Short mmCIF file of C-alpha atoms in Angstrom, two decimals:
data_model
loop_
_atom_site.label_atom_id
_atom_site.label_comp_id
_atom_site.label_asym_id
_atom_site.label_seq_id
_atom_site.Cartn_x
_atom_site.Cartn_y
_atom_site.Cartn_z
CA MET N 150 15.69 17.01 20.53
CA SER N 151 15.16 15.04 17.68
CA PHE N 152 14.51 16.71 14.18
CA GLN N 153 10.71 17.04 13.24
CA PRO N 154 10.02 16.79 9.91
CA VAL N 155 7.76 19.35 8.19
CA PRO N 156 4.39 17.60 8.56
CA VAL N 157 2.72 16.84 5.29
CA THR N 158 -0.70 18.46 4.51
CA ARG N 159 -3.28 16.11 3.07
CA ARG N 160 -5.42 17.08 0.43
CA LEU N 161 -9.27 17.14 1.72
CA SER N 162 -11.31 14.34 0.19
CA ARG N 163 -14.58 12.86 0.84
CA ARG N 164 -13.80 9.83 3.04
CA ILE N 165 -15.41 6.76 1.50
CA GLN N 166 -15.46 3.16 3.05
CA VAL N 167 -13.88 0.06 1.83
CA GLY N 168 -15.69 -2.58 4.06
CA SER N 169 -13.91 -1.90 7.43
CA VAL N 170 -10.94 0.42 5.89
CA GLY N 171 -11.79 4.40 5.62
CA VAL N 172 -10.70 5.76 2.23
CA GLY N 173 -9.87 9.66 2.00
CA GLY N 174 -10.75 11.89 4.28
CA ASP N 175 -8.68 11.58 7.67
CA ALA N 176 -8.12 7.95 7.28
CA PRO N 177 -4.71 6.82 7.14
CA ILE N 178 -3.23 6.19 3.56
CA ALA N 179 -3.99 2.30 2.60
CA VAL N 180 -1.72 0.13 1.27
CA GLN N 181 -2.75 -1.99 -1.66
CA SER N 182 -1.70 -5.23 -3.46
CA MET N 183 -3.19 -7.44 -5.90
CA THR N 184 -3.25 -11.28 -6.59
CA ASN N 185 -1.87 -12.93 -9.72
CA THR N 186 -3.01 -16.49 -8.72
CA ASP N 187 -6.06 -17.75 -10.80
CA THR N 188 -9.01 -16.48 -8.90
CA CYS N 189 -10.44 -20.00 -9.73
CA ASP N 190 -7.91 -21.64 -7.37
CA VAL N 191 -9.54 -20.61 -4.49
CA ASP N 192 -6.88 -22.32 -2.25
CA ALA N 193 -3.55 -20.52 -3.71
CA THR N 194 -5.69 -17.20 -4.02
CA VAL N 195 -6.54 -17.53 -0.41
CA ALA N 196 -3.17 -18.54 0.87
CA GLN N 197 -1.56 -15.58 -1.01
CA ILE N 198 -4.12 -13.21 0.16
CA GLU N 199 -2.85 -13.97 3.71
CA ARG N 200 0.66 -13.62 2.91
CA LEU N 201 -0.33 -10.13 1.67
CA VAL N 202 -2.23 -9.77 5.06
CA ALA N 203 0.74 -10.59 7.25
CA ALA N 204 3.04 -8.50 5.31
CA GLY N 205 0.72 -5.65 6.04
CA ALA N 206 -1.76 -4.60 3.20
CA ASP N 207 -4.84 -3.02 3.91
CA LEU N 208 -6.67 -4.12 0.69
CA VAL N 209 -6.38 -6.45 -1.70
CA ARG N 210 -7.49 -6.67 -5.37
CA VAL N 211 -8.96 -9.86 -7.19
CA SER N 212 -9.33 -9.89 -10.97
CA VAL N 213 -12.63 -11.41 -12.06
CA PRO N 214 -12.34 -11.93 -15.47
CA ASN N 215 -15.51 -14.24 -15.98
CA MET N 216 -18.64 -15.89 -13.99
CA ASN N 217 -16.53 -18.91 -13.21
CA ALA N 218 -14.36 -16.39 -11.38
CA ALA N 219 -17.11 -14.57 -9.71
CA GLU N 220 -18.35 -17.82 -8.21
CA ALA N 221 -14.99 -18.59 -6.81
CA PHE N 222 -14.45 -14.94 -5.35
CA GLY N 223 -17.61 -15.75 -3.41
CA LYS N 224 -15.82 -18.72 -1.81
CA ILE N 225 -12.59 -16.52 -1.50
CA LYS N 226 -14.66 -13.74 0.34
CA GLN N 227 -16.17 -16.14 2.97
CA ARG N 228 -12.18 -17.44 3.92
CA VAL N 229 -10.51 -14.15 4.26
CA SER N 230 -11.01 -11.07 6.62
CA ILE N 231 -9.47 -8.07 4.74
CA PRO N 232 -11.71 -5.78 2.66
CA LEU N 233 -11.45 -7.37 -1.31
CA ILE N 234 -11.45 -5.18 -4.25
CA THR N 235 -13.09 -7.12 -7.49
CA ASP N 236 -11.28 -6.03 -10.88
CA ILE N 237 -14.04 -6.39 -13.56
CA HIS N 238 -14.23 -5.31 -16.88
CA PHE N 239 -17.02 -5.07 -20.08
CA ASP N 240 -19.46 -7.51 -18.50
CA TYR N 241 -21.83 -5.45 -15.90
CA ARG N 242 -23.47 -9.17 -15.14
CA ILE N 243 -19.82 -10.03 -13.21
CA ALA N 244 -20.28 -6.90 -10.99
CA LEU N 245 -23.50 -7.50 -10.45
CA ARG N 246 -22.95 -11.13 -9.45
CA VAL N 247 -19.48 -9.96 -7.13
CA ALA N 248 -21.83 -7.42 -5.27
CA GLU N 249 -24.41 -9.77 -4.53
CA LEU N 250 -21.06 -12.22 -3.19
CA GLY N 251 -19.86 -9.52 -0.53
CA ALA N 252 -17.06 -7.49 -2.91
CA ASP N 253 -16.48 -4.70 -0.89
CA CYS N 254 -15.58 -2.12 -4.08
CA LEU N 255 -15.92 -2.49 -7.66
CA ARG N 256 -13.38 -1.86 -9.70
CA ILE N 257 -14.49 -0.60 -13.07
CA ASN N 258 -14.57 1.78 -16.16
CA PRO N 259 -18.22 2.40 -16.37
CA GLY N 260 -17.17 3.97 -19.95
CA ASN N 261 -16.38 0.07 -21.15
CA ILE N 262 -19.06 -1.39 -19.10
CA GLY N 263 -21.44 -0.73 -22.41
CA ARG N 264 -25.32 0.93 -22.46
CA GLU N 265 -26.24 3.53 -20.01
CA ASP N 266 -28.85 1.16 -18.53
CA ARG N 267 -26.55 -1.57 -17.73
CA VAL N 268 -24.28 0.86 -15.79
CA ARG N 269 -27.09 2.02 -13.92
CA GLN N 270 -27.81 -1.61 -13.00
CA VAL N 271 -24.21 -1.61 -11.34
CA ILE N 272 -24.34 1.56 -9.90
CA ASP N 273 -28.22 0.84 -8.63
CA SER N 274 -26.53 -2.09 -6.94
CA ALA N 275 -23.70 -0.68 -5.40
CA ARG N 276 -25.64 1.61 -3.91
CA ASP N 277 -27.69 -1.18 -2.58
CA HIS N 278 -24.97 -2.93 -1.09
CA GLY N 279 -23.27 -0.04 0.06
CA ILE N 280 -20.29 -0.46 -2.43
CA PRO N 281 -17.95 2.12 -3.52
CA LEU N 282 -16.26 1.71 -6.82
CA ARG N 283 -12.87 2.51 -7.93
CA ILE N 284 -12.52 4.14 -11.70
CA GLY N 285 -9.07 3.25 -13.26
CA VAL N 286 -7.48 5.21 -15.98
CA ASN N 287 -4.26 3.51 -17.50
CA ALA N 288 -2.31 5.06 -20.16
CA GLY N 289 -2.38 1.97 -22.10
CA SER N 290 -5.58 1.58 -22.57
CA LEU N 291 -7.19 5.25 -23.19
CA GLU N 292 -10.29 5.50 -25.51
CA LYS N 293 -9.53 5.46 -29.14
CA ASP N 294 -10.65 8.89 -29.96
CA LEU N 295 -8.53 10.10 -27.16
CA GLN N 296 -5.71 8.38 -28.62
CA GLN N 297 -6.63 10.10 -32.22
CA LYS N 298 -6.82 13.31 -30.04
CA TYR N 299 -3.82 13.44 -28.39
CA GLY N 300 -1.48 11.48 -30.57
CA GLU N 301 -0.07 9.64 -27.70
CA PRO N 302 -0.85 9.54 -24.10
CA THR N 303 -0.54 12.67 -21.95
CA PRO N 304 -1.75 13.75 -18.58
CA ASP N 305 -4.49 15.75 -20.06
CA ALA N 306 -5.78 12.66 -22.06
CA LEU N 307 -5.67 10.52 -18.65
CA VAL N 308 -7.52 12.87 -16.94
CA GLU N 309 -10.01 13.59 -19.71
CA SER N 310 -10.50 10.20 -19.59
CA ALA N 311 -11.31 10.22 -16.16
CA LEU N 312 -13.39 13.15 -16.19
CA ARG N 313 -15.50 10.94 -18.84
CA HIS N 314 -16.06 8.21 -16.15
CA ILE N 315 -16.83 10.87 -13.35
CA ASP N 316 -19.37 12.57 -15.22
CA ILE N 317 -21.11 9.01 -15.85
CA LEU N 318 -21.63 8.48 -11.97
CA ASP N 319 -22.09 12.18 -11.32
CA ARG N 320 -25.26 12.02 -13.55
CA LEU N 321 -26.36 8.92 -11.92
CA ASP N 322 -25.67 10.92 -8.55
CA TYR N 323 -23.19 8.24 -6.99
CA PRO N 324 -20.38 10.01 -5.75
CA GLU N 325 -19.01 7.07 -3.55
CA PHE N 326 -15.82 6.10 -5.59
CA LYS N 327 -12.20 6.72 -5.78
CA VAL N 328 -9.83 7.43 -9.08
CA SER N 329 -6.65 6.21 -10.18
CA LEU N 330 -5.03 7.81 -13.11
CA LYS N 331 -1.49 5.56 -13.75
CA ALA N 332 0.95 5.59 -16.26
CA SER N 333 4.21 3.74 -16.92
CA ASP N 334 6.13 7.06 -16.66
CA VAL N 335 6.62 8.91 -13.71
CA TRP N 336 6.28 12.74 -15.02
CA MET N 337 3.12 11.93 -16.57
CA THR N 338 1.38 10.18 -14.12
CA LEU N 339 2.46 13.14 -12.07
CA GLY N 340 0.84 15.36 -13.86
CA ALA N 341 -2.19 13.76 -14.51
CA TYR N 342 -2.77 13.06 -10.68
CA ARG N 343 -1.86 17.00 -9.93
CA LYS N 344 -4.20 18.30 -12.53
CA LEU N 345 -7.34 16.05 -11.44
CA ALA N 346 -6.71 16.36 -7.92
CA GLY N 347 -8.08 20.06 -7.76
CA GLN N 348 -10.86 19.48 -10.04
CA ILE N 349 -12.69 16.61 -7.59
CA GLU N 350 -13.29 15.67 -3.97
CA GLN N 351 -12.79 11.99 -4.16
CA PRO N 352 -9.95 9.94 -2.76
CA LEU N 353 -7.06 8.93 -5.19
CA HIS N 354 -5.33 5.48 -5.15
CA LEU N 355 -1.88 6.03 -6.68
CA GLY N 356 0.44 3.80 -8.58
CA ILE N 357 3.20 3.63 -11.30
CA THR N 358 1.72 1.17 -13.70
CA GLU N 359 3.69 -1.54 -15.06
CA ALA N 360 6.50 -0.14 -13.08
CA GLY N 361 9.16 -2.98 -13.62
CA GLY N 362 11.03 -5.69 -11.61
CA PRO N 363 11.55 -5.36 -8.01
CA ARG N 364 14.74 -3.27 -7.91
CA ALA N 365 13.63 -0.36 -11.10
CA GLY N 366 9.90 -0.57 -10.30
CA ALA N 367 10.26 0.04 -6.42
CA VAL N 368 12.46 2.94 -7.24
CA LYS N 369 10.35 4.29 -10.16
CA SER N 370 7.46 3.82 -7.54
CA ALA N 371 9.36 5.52 -4.73
CA VAL N 372 10.26 8.62 -6.52
CA GLY N 373 6.96 8.89 -8.31
CA LEU N 374 4.73 8.07 -5.44
CA GLY N 375 7.08 9.95 -2.84
CA MET N 376 6.47 13.41 -4.51
CA LEU N 377 2.71 13.04 -4.81
CA LEU N 378 2.67 11.96 -1.19
CA ALA N 379 4.71 14.50 0.05
CA GLU N 380 2.48 16.96 -1.64
CA GLY N 381 -0.47 15.81 0.02
CA ILE N 382 -1.88 14.20 -2.82
CA GLY N 383 -3.19 10.30 -2.62
CA ASP N 384 -5.22 8.00 -0.07
CA THR N 385 -4.27 4.70 -1.07
CA LEU N 386 -1.58 3.07 -3.19
CA ARG N 387 -0.09 0.02 -4.82
CA VAL N 388 3.46 -0.58 -5.89
CA SER N 389 3.08 -2.50 -9.52
CA LEU N 390 6.22 -5.18 -9.60
CA ALA N 391 6.85 -7.81 -11.72
CA ALA N 392 7.36 -9.75 -8.42
CA ASP N 393 5.64 -11.63 -5.74
CA PRO N 394 3.12 -9.42 -4.32
CA VAL N 395 4.29 -9.54 -1.17
CA GLU N 396 7.21 -7.35 -2.13
CA GLU N 397 4.74 -4.75 -3.27
CA VAL N 398 3.32 -4.63 0.18
CA LYS N 399 6.68 -3.91 1.91
CA VAL N 400 8.12 -1.41 -0.58
CA GLY N 401 4.47 0.61 -0.16
CA TRP N 402 5.19 0.66 3.47
CA ASP N 403 8.72 1.70 3.16
CA ILE N 404 7.72 4.69 1.16
CA LEU N 405 5.25 5.64 3.90
CA LYS N 406 7.72 5.11 6.53
CA SER N 407 10.41 7.12 4.81
CA LEU N 408 7.80 10.24 4.53
CA LYS N 409 6.93 9.27 8.06
CA LEU N 410 3.12 9.28 6.83
CA ARG N 411 2.81 5.54 8.52
CA SER N 412 4.69 3.20 10.68
CA ARG N 413 4.65 -0.54 10.89
CA GLY N 414 7.59 -2.80 11.82
CA VAL N 415 11.18 -2.25 12.14
CA ASN N 416 12.88 0.89 10.65
CA LEU N 417 16.20 -0.35 9.83
CA ILE N 418 18.86 2.01 9.36
CA ALA N 419 22.25 0.79 8.29
CA CYS N 420 25.68 1.90 6.97
CA PRO N 421 26.45 0.44 3.31
CA SER N 422 29.48 -0.42 4.76
CA CYS N 423 33.20 0.20 3.97
CA ALA N 424 37.02 -0.56 4.93
CA ARG N 425 36.55 0.56 8.43
CA GLN N 426 33.76 -1.59 9.40
CA GLU N 427 34.53 -3.64 12.44
CA PHE N 428 31.89 -6.26 11.48
CA ASP N 429 29.87 -7.85 8.28
CA VAL N 430 27.25 -4.77 7.94
CA ILE N 431 25.56 -6.75 4.66
CA LYS N 432 25.82 -10.05 6.06
CA THR N 433 24.46 -9.02 9.48
CA VAL N 434 21.64 -6.78 7.92
CA ASN N 435 20.57 -9.31 5.63
CA ALA N 436 20.06 -11.79 8.32
CA LEU N 437 18.43 -9.62 10.60
CA GLU N 438 15.54 -8.43 7.95
CA GLU N 439 14.77 -12.27 7.38
CA ARG N 440 14.67 -12.67 11.09
CA ILE N 441 12.54 -9.74 12.10
CA GLU N 442 9.93 -9.93 9.08
CA ASP N 443 7.11 -10.73 11.39
CA ILE N 444 7.20 -7.83 13.75
CA ASP N 445 4.84 -5.16 13.35
CA LEU N 446 5.66 -2.84 15.94
CA PRO N 447 7.44 0.34 14.99
CA MET N 448 10.99 0.86 16.10
CA ASP N 449 13.96 2.07 15.05
CA VAL N 450 17.20 -0.45 14.70
CA ALA N 451 20.45 1.13 13.81
CA VAL N 452 23.13 -1.16 12.54
CA ILE N 453 26.62 1.09 11.85
CA GLY N 454 29.96 -0.95 11.01
CA CYS N 455 32.37 1.96 13.12
CA VAL N 456 32.31 4.18 15.54
CA VAL N 457 32.27 7.27 12.60
CA ASN N 458 28.58 7.57 12.57
CA GLY N 459 27.69 4.44 14.59
CA PRO N 460 27.28 6.20 18.42
CA GLY N 461 25.37 9.22 16.85
CA GLU N 462 22.85 6.80 15.40
CA ALA N 463 22.54 4.32 17.74
CA ARG N 464 21.86 6.82 20.35
CA GLU N 465 19.02 7.91 18.14
CA ALA N 466 17.68 4.61 17.62
CA SER N 467 15.21 2.53 19.67
CA ILE N 468 17.84 -0.25 19.68
CA GLY N 469 21.56 0.42 18.04
CA LEU N 470 24.71 -1.45 17.26
CA THR N 471 28.15 0.50 16.87
CA GLY N 472 31.17 -1.49 15.33
CA GLY N 473 34.19 -1.32 17.34
CA GLN N 474 36.73 -2.86 19.45
CA PRO N 475 34.46 -4.30 20.81
CA ASN N 476 31.09 -4.05 19.10
CA LEU N 477 29.06 -2.27 21.25
CA LEU N 478 25.02 -2.53 21.65
CA TYR N 479 22.81 0.42 22.68
CA VAL N 480 19.61 0.04 23.99
CA ASP N 481 17.15 3.41 24.53
CA GLY N 482 20.03 5.52 23.61
CA LYS N 483 22.56 4.04 25.91
CA PRO N 484 25.44 1.45 26.25
CA SER N 485 24.22 -1.77 26.95
CA ARG N 486 26.50 -4.54 26.49
CA LYS N 487 29.63 -5.46 24.30
CA LEU N 488 29.08 -8.20 21.70
CA SER N 489 31.41 -10.42 19.67
CA GLU N 490 30.27 -10.58 15.69
CA GLU N 491 29.52 -14.16 16.17
CA GLU N 492 26.64 -13.40 18.73
CA LEU N 493 25.36 -9.93 16.86
CA VAL N 494 22.54 -10.96 15.09
CA ASP N 495 20.97 -13.19 17.93
CA GLN N 496 21.61 -10.80 20.16
CA ILE N 497 20.12 -7.69 18.07
CA GLU N 498 16.92 -9.98 17.45
CA HIS N 499 16.75 -11.08 21.40
CA THR N 500 16.49 -7.35 22.28
CA ILE N 501 14.06 -6.52 19.55
CA ARG N 502 12.00 -9.15 20.76
CA GLU N 503 12.41 -8.14 24.48
CA ARG N 504 10.85 -4.86 23.46
CA VAL N 505 8.05 -5.76 21.41
CA ALA N 506 6.88 -8.18 24.61
CA ARG N 507 7.17 -5.29 26.83
CA ASP N 508 5.74 -2.58 24.50
CA LYS N 509 2.81 -5.41 24.34
CA ALA N 510 2.32 -6.19 27.97
CA ALA N 511 2.29 -2.39 28.65
CA HIS N 512 -0.50 -1.94 26.17
CA GLU N 513 -2.35 -4.86 27.66
CA ALA N 514 -2.03 -3.47 30.96
CA ALA N 515 -3.00 -0.15 29.73
CA HIS N 516 -6.21 -1.53 27.86
CA ASP N 517 -7.02 -3.62 31.32
CA SER N 518 -6.86 -0.74 33.27
CA SER N 519 -9.38 1.24 30.95
CA ASP N 520 -11.81 -1.51 31.12
CA ASP N 521 -11.55 -1.51 35.17
CA ARG N 522 -12.73 2.30 34.88
#
């Protein structure tokens, strides 16, 4: 019998709808990223969104800094199918315009929109168009009086800032929103989310802001977001990296897969390699990762360089490779065929794609049978 992890009991939250994607409640934890193209370059932005969708993004945020970008957003929205969140600061008129153009969510801070009558116009427009809001609080942009009160960003300062914005929405009777509390410091972020999680019913969007480059940022995000997710906190997430946004989506999915909260694509189990390896493990894994990036069917594939742990890992995986004399390929836990080092990558990829084709055919047959009934 395979090991069964302790299930994560998720925090109960109000479900909101961001386009076709449910957020909160019993909806799956959504993976989000953000474009870094010039929004006014419609073709480049659409191309990047399509790459994010292919990588598995559920939601994409687009910065809309001015009215020209708002008009470009309208064109972008017409060309993509994924729900889009618009990132807006200061100018309430931009929020009103993108709501008309089909935004699926408005990322604003009510406090920096200006007078309450302007905030009310944004809320009324969101209500009319059925658009939820996202309140985004960042340690780097706290209100001046909170900076003076606390001396520096702290979890309490982040929460107090969020509650100010939430109070505005409560007074305007608009509960359709989610909240993020981001800092570049892991412990500050953890403290803020833990504190707010028990005070509101709305969904929480997780992130470690300005986490760093691909390696350090992925580690920092995995530690911070992983701890919160394991405690049941979090309904959407974004891994913020100074890198291609596609990498953010990949790391986000890897975090969810490691906690068994969602599954997508091949879960590649590979040894770090040592002097006992019977083939070049690192070269094989790198080549295999590139070839199977397009596969979204969940599947465990083990690539182990020797017979110490190889047979055990291979028997537990859908497809497994154990280094030896000879190297041995396992399928569904049973030895299937012997492989030379030259054919490892080709044969593993071929076996994976055979499995994908088989499972898809079975799924389609079951669907057709259900339709017939």
